[in-house]
Every structure is written in structure tokens, then in C-alpha cells.
Coordinates of N, CA and C and ligand atoms in Angstrom, one line a residue:
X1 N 144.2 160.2 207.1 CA 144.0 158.8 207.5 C 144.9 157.9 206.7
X2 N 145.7 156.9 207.7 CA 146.1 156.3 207.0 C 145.4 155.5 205.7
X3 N 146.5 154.7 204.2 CA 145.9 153.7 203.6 C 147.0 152.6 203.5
X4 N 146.4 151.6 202.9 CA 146.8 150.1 202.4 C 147.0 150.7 201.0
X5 N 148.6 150.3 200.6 CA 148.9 150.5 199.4 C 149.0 149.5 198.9
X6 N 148.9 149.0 197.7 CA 149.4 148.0 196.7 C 150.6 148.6 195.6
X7 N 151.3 148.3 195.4 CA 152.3 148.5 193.8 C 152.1 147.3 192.7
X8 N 151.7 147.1 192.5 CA 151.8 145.3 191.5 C 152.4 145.8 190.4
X9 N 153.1 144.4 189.9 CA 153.7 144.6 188.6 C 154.0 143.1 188.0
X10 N 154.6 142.8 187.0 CA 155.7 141.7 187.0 C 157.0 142.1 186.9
X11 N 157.6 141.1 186.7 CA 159.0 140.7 187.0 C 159.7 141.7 186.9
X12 N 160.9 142.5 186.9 CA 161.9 142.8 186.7 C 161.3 144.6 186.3
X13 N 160.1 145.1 186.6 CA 159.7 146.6 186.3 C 160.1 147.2 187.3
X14 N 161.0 147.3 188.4 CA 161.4 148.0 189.2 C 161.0 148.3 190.6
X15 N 160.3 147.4 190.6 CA 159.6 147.8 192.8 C 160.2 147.8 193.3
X16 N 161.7 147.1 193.5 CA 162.3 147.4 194.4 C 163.0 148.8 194.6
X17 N 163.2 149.2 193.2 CA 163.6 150.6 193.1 C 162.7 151.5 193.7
X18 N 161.9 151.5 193.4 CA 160.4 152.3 194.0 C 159.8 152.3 195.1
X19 N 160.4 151.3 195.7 CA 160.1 151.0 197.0 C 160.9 151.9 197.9
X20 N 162.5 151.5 197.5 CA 163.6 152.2 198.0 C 163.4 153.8 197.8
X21 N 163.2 154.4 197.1 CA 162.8 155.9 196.7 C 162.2 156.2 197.6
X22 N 160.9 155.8 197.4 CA 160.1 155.8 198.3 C 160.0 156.4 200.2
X23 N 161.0 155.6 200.3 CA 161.6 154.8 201.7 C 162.6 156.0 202.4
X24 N 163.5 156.1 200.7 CA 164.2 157.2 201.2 C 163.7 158.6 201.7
X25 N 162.8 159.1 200.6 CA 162.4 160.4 200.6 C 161.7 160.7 202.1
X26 N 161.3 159.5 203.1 CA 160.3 159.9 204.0 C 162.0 159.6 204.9
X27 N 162.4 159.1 205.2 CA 163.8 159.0 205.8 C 164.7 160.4 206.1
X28 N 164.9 161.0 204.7 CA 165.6 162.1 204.3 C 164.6 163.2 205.4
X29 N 163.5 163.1 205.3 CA 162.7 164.4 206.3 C 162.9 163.5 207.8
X30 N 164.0 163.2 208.2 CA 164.0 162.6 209.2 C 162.7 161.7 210.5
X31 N 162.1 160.9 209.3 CA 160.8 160.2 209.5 C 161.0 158.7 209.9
X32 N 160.6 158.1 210.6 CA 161.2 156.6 210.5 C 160.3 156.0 210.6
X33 N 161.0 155.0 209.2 CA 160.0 153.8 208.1 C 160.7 152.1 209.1
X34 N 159.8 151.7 208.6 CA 160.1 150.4 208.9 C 159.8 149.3 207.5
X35 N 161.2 148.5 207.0 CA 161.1 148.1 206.0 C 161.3 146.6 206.2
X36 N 160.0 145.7 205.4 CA 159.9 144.3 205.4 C 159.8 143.7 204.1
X37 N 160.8 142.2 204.3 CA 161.0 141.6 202.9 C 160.9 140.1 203.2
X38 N 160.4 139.1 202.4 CA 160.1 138.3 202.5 C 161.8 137.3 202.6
X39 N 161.3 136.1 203.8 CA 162.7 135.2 203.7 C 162.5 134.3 202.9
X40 N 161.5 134.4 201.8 CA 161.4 133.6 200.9 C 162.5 134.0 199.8
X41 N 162.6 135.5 199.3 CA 163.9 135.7 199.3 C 164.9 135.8 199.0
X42 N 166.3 135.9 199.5 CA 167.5 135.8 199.7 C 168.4 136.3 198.6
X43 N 167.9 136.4 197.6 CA 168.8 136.8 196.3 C 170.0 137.8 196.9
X44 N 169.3 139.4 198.0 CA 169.9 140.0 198.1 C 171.2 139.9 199.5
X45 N 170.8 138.6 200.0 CA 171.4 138.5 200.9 C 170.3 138.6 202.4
X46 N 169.9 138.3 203.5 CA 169.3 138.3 204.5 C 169.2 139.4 204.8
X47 N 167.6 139.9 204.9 CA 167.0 141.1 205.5 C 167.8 142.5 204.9
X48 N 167.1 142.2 203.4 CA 168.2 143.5 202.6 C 167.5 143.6 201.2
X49 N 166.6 144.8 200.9 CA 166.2 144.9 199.7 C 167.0 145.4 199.0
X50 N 167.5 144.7 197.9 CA 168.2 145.1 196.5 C 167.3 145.8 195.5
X51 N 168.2 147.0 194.8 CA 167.5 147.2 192.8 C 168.6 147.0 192.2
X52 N 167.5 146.4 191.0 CA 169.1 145.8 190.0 C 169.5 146.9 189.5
X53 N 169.2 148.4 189.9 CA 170.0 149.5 189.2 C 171.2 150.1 190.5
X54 N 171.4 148.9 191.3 CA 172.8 148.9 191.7 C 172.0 149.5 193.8
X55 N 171.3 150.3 193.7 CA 170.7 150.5 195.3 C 170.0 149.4 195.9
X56 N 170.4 149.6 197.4 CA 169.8 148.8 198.3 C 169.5 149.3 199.7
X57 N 169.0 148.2 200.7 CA 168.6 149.1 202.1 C 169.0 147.4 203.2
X58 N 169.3 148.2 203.9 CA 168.7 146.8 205.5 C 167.4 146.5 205.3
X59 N 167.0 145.6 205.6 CA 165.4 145.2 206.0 C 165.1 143.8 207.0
X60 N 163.9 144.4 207.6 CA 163.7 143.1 208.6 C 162.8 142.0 207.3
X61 N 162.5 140.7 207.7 CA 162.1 139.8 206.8 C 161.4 139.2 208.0
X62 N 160.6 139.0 207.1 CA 159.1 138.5 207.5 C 159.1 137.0 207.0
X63 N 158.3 136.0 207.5 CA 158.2 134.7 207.3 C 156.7 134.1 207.6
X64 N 155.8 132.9 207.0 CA 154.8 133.1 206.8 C 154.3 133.3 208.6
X65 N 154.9 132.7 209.6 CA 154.5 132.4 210.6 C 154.3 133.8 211.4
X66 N 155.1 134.6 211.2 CA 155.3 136.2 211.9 C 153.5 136.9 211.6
X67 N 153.6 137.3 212.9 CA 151.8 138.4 213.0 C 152.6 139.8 213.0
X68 N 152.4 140.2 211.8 CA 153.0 141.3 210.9 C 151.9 142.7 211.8
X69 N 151.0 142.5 212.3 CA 150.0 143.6 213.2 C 151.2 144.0 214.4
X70 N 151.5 142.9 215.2 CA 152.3 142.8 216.2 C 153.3 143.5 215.9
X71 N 154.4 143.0 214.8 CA 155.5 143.6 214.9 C 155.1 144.9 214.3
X72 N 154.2 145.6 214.0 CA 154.5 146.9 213.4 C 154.3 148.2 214.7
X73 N 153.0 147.2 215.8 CA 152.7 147.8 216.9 C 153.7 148.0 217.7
X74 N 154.7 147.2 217.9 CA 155.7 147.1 218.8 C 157.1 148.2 218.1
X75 N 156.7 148.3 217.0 CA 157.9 149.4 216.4 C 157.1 151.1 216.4
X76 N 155.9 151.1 217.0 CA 155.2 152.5 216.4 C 155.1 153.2 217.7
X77 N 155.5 154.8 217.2 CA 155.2 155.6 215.9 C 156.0 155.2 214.7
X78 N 155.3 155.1 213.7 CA 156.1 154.6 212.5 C 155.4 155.9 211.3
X79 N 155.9 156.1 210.6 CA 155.9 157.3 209.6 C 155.3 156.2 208.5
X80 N 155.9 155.3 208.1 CA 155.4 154.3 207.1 C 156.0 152.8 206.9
X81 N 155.7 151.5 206.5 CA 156.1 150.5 206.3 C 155.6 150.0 205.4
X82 N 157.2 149.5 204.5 CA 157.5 148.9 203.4 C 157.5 147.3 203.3
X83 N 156.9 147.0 202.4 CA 156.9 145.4 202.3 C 156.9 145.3 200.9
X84 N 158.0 144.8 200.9 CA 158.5 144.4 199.2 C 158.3 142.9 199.5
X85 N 158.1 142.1 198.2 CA 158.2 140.2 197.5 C 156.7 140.4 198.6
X86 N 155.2 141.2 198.2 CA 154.9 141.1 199.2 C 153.4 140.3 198.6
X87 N 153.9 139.2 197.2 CA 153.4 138.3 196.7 C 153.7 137.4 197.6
X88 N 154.7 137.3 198.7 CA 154.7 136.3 199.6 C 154.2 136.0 201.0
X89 N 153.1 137.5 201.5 CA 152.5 137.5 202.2 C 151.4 136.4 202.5
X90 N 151.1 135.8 203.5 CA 150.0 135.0 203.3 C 148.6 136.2 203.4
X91 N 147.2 135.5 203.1 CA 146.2 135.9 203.4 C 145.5 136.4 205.0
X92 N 146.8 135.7 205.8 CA 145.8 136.7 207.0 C 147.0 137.8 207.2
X93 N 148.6 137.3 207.1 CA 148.8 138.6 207.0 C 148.7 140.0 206.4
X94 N 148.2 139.7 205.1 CA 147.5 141.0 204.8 C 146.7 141.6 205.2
X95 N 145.5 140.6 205.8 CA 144.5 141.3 206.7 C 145.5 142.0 208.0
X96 N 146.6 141.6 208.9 CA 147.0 142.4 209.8 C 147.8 143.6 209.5
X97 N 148.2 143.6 208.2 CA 148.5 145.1 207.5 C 147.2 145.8 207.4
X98 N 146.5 145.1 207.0 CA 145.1 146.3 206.9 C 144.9 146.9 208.5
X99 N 145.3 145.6 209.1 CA 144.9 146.2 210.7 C 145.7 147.2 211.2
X100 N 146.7 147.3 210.9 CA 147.6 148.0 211.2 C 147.5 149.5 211.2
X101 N 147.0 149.4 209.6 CA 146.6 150.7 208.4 C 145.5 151.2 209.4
X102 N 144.5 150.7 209.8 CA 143.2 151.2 210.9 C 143.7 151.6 212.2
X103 N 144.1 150.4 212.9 CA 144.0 150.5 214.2 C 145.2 151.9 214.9
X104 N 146.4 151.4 213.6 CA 147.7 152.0 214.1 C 147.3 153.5 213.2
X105 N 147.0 153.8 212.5 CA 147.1 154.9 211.6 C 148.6 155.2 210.9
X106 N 148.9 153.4 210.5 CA 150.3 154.0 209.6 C 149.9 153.5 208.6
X107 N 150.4 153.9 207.4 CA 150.4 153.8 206.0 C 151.3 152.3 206.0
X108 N 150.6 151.6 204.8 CA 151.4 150.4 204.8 C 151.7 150.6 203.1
X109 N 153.0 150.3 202.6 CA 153.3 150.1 201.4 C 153.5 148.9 200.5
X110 N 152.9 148.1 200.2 CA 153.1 146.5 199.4 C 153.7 146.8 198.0
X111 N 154.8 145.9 197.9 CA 155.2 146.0 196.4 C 155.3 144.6 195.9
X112 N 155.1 144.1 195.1 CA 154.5 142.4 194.6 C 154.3 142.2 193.6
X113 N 154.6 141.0 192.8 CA 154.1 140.7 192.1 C 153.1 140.1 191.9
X114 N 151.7 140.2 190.9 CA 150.5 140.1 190.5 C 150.5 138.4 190.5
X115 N 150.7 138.0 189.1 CA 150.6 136.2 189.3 C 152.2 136.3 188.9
X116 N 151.6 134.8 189.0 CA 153.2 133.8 189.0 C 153.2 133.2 187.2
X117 N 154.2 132.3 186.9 CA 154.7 132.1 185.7 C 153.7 131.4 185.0
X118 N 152.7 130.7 185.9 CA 151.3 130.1 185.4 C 150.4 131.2 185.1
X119 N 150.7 132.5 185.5 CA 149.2 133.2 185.0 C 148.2 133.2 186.3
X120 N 148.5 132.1 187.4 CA 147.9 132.3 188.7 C 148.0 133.2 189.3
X121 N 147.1 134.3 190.1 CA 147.6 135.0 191.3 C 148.4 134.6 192.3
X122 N 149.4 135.0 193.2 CA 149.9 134.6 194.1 C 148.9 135.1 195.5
X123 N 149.2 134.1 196.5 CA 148.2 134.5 197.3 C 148.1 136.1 198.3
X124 N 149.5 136.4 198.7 CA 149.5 138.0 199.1 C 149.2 138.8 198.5
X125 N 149.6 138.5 196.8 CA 148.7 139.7 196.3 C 147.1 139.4 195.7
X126 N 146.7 138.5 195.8 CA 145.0 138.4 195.7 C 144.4 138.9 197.1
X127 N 144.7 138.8 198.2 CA 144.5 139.2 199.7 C 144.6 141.1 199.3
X128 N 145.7 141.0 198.7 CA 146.3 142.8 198.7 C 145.1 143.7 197.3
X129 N 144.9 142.6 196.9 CA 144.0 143.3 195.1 C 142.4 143.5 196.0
X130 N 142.0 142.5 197.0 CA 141.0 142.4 197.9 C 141.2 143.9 198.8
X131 N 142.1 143.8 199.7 CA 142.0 144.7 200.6 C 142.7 145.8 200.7
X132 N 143.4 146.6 199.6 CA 144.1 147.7 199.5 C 143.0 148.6 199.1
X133 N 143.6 149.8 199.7 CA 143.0 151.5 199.6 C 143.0 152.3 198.4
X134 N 144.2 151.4 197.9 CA 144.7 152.0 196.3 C 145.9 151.1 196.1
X135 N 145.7 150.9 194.8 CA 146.1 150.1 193.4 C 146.8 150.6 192.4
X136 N 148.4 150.5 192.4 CA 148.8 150.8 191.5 C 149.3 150.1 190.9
X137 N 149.9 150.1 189.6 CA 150.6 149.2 188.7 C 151.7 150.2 188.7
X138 N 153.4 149.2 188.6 CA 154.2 149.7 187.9 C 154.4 148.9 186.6
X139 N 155.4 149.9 185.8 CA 155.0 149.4 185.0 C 156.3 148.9 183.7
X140 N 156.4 148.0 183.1 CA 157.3 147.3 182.1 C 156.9 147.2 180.8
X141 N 157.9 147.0 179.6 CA 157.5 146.4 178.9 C 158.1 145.1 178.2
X142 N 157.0 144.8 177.6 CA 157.4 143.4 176.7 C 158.4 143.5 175.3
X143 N 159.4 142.5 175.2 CA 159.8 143.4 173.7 C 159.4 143.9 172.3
X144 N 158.0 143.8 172.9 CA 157.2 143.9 171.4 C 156.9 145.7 171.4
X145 N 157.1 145.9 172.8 CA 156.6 147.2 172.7 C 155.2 147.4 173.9
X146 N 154.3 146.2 173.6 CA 153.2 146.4 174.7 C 153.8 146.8 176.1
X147 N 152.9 147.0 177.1 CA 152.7 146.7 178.3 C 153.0 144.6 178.7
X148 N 153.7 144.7 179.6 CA 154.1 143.5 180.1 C 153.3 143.2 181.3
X149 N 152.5 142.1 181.2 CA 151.6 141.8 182.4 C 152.1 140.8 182.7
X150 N 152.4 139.8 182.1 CA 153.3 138.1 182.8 C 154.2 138.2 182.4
X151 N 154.5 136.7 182.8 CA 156.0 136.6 183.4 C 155.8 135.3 183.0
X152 N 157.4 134.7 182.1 CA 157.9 133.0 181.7 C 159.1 132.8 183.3
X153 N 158.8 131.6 183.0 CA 159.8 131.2 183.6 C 160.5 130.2 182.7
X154 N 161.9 130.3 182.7 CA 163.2 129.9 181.5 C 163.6 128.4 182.4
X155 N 163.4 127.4 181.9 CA 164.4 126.4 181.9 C 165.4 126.8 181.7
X156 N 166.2 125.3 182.0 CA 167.7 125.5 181.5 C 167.9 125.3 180.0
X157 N 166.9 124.7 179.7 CA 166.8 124.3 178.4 C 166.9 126.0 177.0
X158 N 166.3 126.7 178.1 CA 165.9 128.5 177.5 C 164.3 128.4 177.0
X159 N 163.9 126.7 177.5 CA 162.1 127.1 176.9 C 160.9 127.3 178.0
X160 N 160.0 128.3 177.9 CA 159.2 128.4 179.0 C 158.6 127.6 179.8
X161 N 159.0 127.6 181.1 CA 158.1 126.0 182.4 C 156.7 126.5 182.4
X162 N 156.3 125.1 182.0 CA 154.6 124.9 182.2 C 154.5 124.8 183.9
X163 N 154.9 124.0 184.3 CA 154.5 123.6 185.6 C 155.8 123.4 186.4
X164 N 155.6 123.4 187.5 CA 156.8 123.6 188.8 C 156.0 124.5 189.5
X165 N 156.9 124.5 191.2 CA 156.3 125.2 192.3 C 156.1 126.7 191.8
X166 N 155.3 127.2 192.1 CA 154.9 129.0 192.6 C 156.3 129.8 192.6
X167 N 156.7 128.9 193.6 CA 158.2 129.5 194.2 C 159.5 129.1 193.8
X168 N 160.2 130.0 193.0 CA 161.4 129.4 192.8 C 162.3 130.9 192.4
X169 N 163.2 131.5 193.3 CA 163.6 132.4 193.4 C 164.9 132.8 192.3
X170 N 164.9 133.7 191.5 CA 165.9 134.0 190.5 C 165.8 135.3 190.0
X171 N 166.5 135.7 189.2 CA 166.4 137.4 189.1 C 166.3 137.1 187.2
X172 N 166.9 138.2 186.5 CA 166.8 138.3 185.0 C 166.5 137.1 184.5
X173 N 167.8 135.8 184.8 CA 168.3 135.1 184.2 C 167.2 133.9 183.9
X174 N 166.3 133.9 185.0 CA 165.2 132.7 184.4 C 164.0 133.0 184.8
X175 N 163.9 134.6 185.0 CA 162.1 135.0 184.4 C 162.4 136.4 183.0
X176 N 161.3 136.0 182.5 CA 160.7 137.1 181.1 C 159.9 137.4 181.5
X177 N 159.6 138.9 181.6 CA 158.4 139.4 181.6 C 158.0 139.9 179.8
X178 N 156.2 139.2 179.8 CA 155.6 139.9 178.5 C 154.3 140.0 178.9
X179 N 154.1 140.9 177.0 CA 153.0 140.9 177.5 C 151.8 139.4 177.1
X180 N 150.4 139.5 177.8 CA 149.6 138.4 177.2 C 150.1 137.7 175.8
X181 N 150.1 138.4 174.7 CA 149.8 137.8 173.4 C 151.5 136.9 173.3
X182 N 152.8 137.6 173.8 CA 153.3 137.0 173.6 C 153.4 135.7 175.1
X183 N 153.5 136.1 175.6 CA 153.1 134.6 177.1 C 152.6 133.6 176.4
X184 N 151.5 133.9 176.0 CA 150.4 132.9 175.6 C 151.2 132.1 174.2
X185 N 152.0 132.8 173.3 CA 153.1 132.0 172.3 C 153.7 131.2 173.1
X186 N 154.8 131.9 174.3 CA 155.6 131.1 174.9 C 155.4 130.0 175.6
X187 N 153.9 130.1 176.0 CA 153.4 128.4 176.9 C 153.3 127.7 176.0
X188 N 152.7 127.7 174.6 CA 152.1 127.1 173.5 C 150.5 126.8 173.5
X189 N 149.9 128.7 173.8 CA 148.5 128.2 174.1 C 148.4 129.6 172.3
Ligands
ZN201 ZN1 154.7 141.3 173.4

């Protein structure tokens, strides 16, 4: 029986790498995946998951408006489907991955991040922490050595943003992942 996967992590611990592995290994047994990435986005270029350890793939991108049940129906038999940035899912399309995972009997795979630079959940993955089959964490650390659960977001200034939008797309250069004790230094709480 198919499931609803989740991967959660923060910033920069590797899902896209993991994702791609993943992707490949069912590929390689001549299986065909179908791979979705948010056009929220774009770092890697249009409809194209990057890892910053140098691999990448094509991918179709998804947008909030797209009924993500639809398109997976209209691509199946499908072996499995990948959704990486899939913190950018809204709330009902997660539910049409779950539908998918039932009605279609394909495995759905989410890779995302948990909350945002505030410590908020993002809304795909509160939908996905709700309605997945299984829960995994990847996993990073902070430079202290802990486990890294949040994530700063760097001004230009180099000091951590309190406030600004959810969304604001960048790679190394203006998120930190740590863990709680230090986050909680770097907001000034
Ligand atoms: Zn730390």
C-alpha cells in the first residue's frame, strides 16, 4: 500500500540531495518517477532540482493554483512522486497528495522545510506533519555541535531578521541553520 512521505529538516541539511538519490535509485530499475518543485523557487533555474553537492534533475513545478491529484492522475502509472520546497505546498494540496497516495496507490515523497526564520511552521509542511504516513527528519548540525532545528535569516547587515515575509528565496549566503539555544541568542530572546 501506497504512503505519504514527509522528509523535514532545516535549511541547507541536504533534501535536495536525498530527494535526488532517492529518485535516482527507482529510475536506475527502469521505474518512472515523476518529480515536482515549487515555482516559488527558481534558485536552480525553472523546473530543475539542484544539490549544493554539485547534482541535479529536470522537474515539473508546481504553483499554488495547480490540483496536484490531477496532475499525478493524468501522468499514472507512476512508480513514485517527488516534491521537493514542499514547505510551499498549500493546505489543500497536500490533501490531494494524500489523495493521490489512496486513490492512485502511488507513493508520494515531500521534502521541506519544517518552519521558517520566525520559528513558524510553514503551511505545506503543517498540512504534511498532519497528514503523512511517516515522518522523517533529515538531519544537520548547528556549529555548536547540537542537532540544528531552525533556521536565521542574515541581513545584509550579517544580523539575524526578526520580521519580513515567510518567503524570501536564497541559498547558504542568507540562511543559518541552528540549533534552538543558539536561534534563540541570535533573535535576542
Ligand atoms: Zn548550537
Amino acid at each position: 500500500m501506497a504512503k505519504l512521505f514527509l522528509h523535514y529538516s532545516t535549511m541547507n541539511a541536504g533534501k535536495s540531495t536525498a530527494l535526488l538519490q532517492a529518485a535516482h535509485n527507482y529510475r536506475e530499475r527502469g521505474m518512472e518517477v515523476l518529480l515536482l518543485t515549487s515555482a516559488v523557487d527558481d534558485r536552480a533555474g525553472p523546473g530543475r532540482i539542484a544539490s549544493r553537492i554539485g547534482i541535479s534533475s529536470a522537474a515539473e513545478c508546481f504553483v499554488p493554483e495547480d490540483d496536484l491529484f490531477h496532475r499525478i492522475a493524468e501522468r499514472a502509472p507512476l512508480a513514485c512522486v517527488f516534491v521537493d520546497e514542499a514547505q510551499f505546498l498549500t493546505a489543500q494540496q497536500a490533501w490531494q497528495l494524500a489523495r493521490a497516495v489512496d486513490d492512485l496507490d502511488i507513493p508520494v515523497m515531500c521534502y521541506g522545510l519544517r518552519t521558517d526564520f520566525r520559528g513558524d511552521l510553514f503551511p505545506g509542511s503543517a498540512a504534511l506533519l498532519a497528514l503523512a504516513d511517516e515522518i522523517r527528519e533529515v538531519r544537520t548540525v548547528c556549529h555548536c555541535g547540537r542537532k540544528a532545528t531552525m533556521v536565521v535569516r542574515l541581513g545584509p547587515d550579517g544580523a539575524a531578521a526578526r520580521e519580513g515575509s515567510q518567503v524570501q528565496i536564497g541559498g547558504n549566503e542568507s540562511y543559518v541553520s541552528l540549533c534552538r539555544r543558539h536561534w534563540r541568542a541570535a533573535m535576542g530572546d
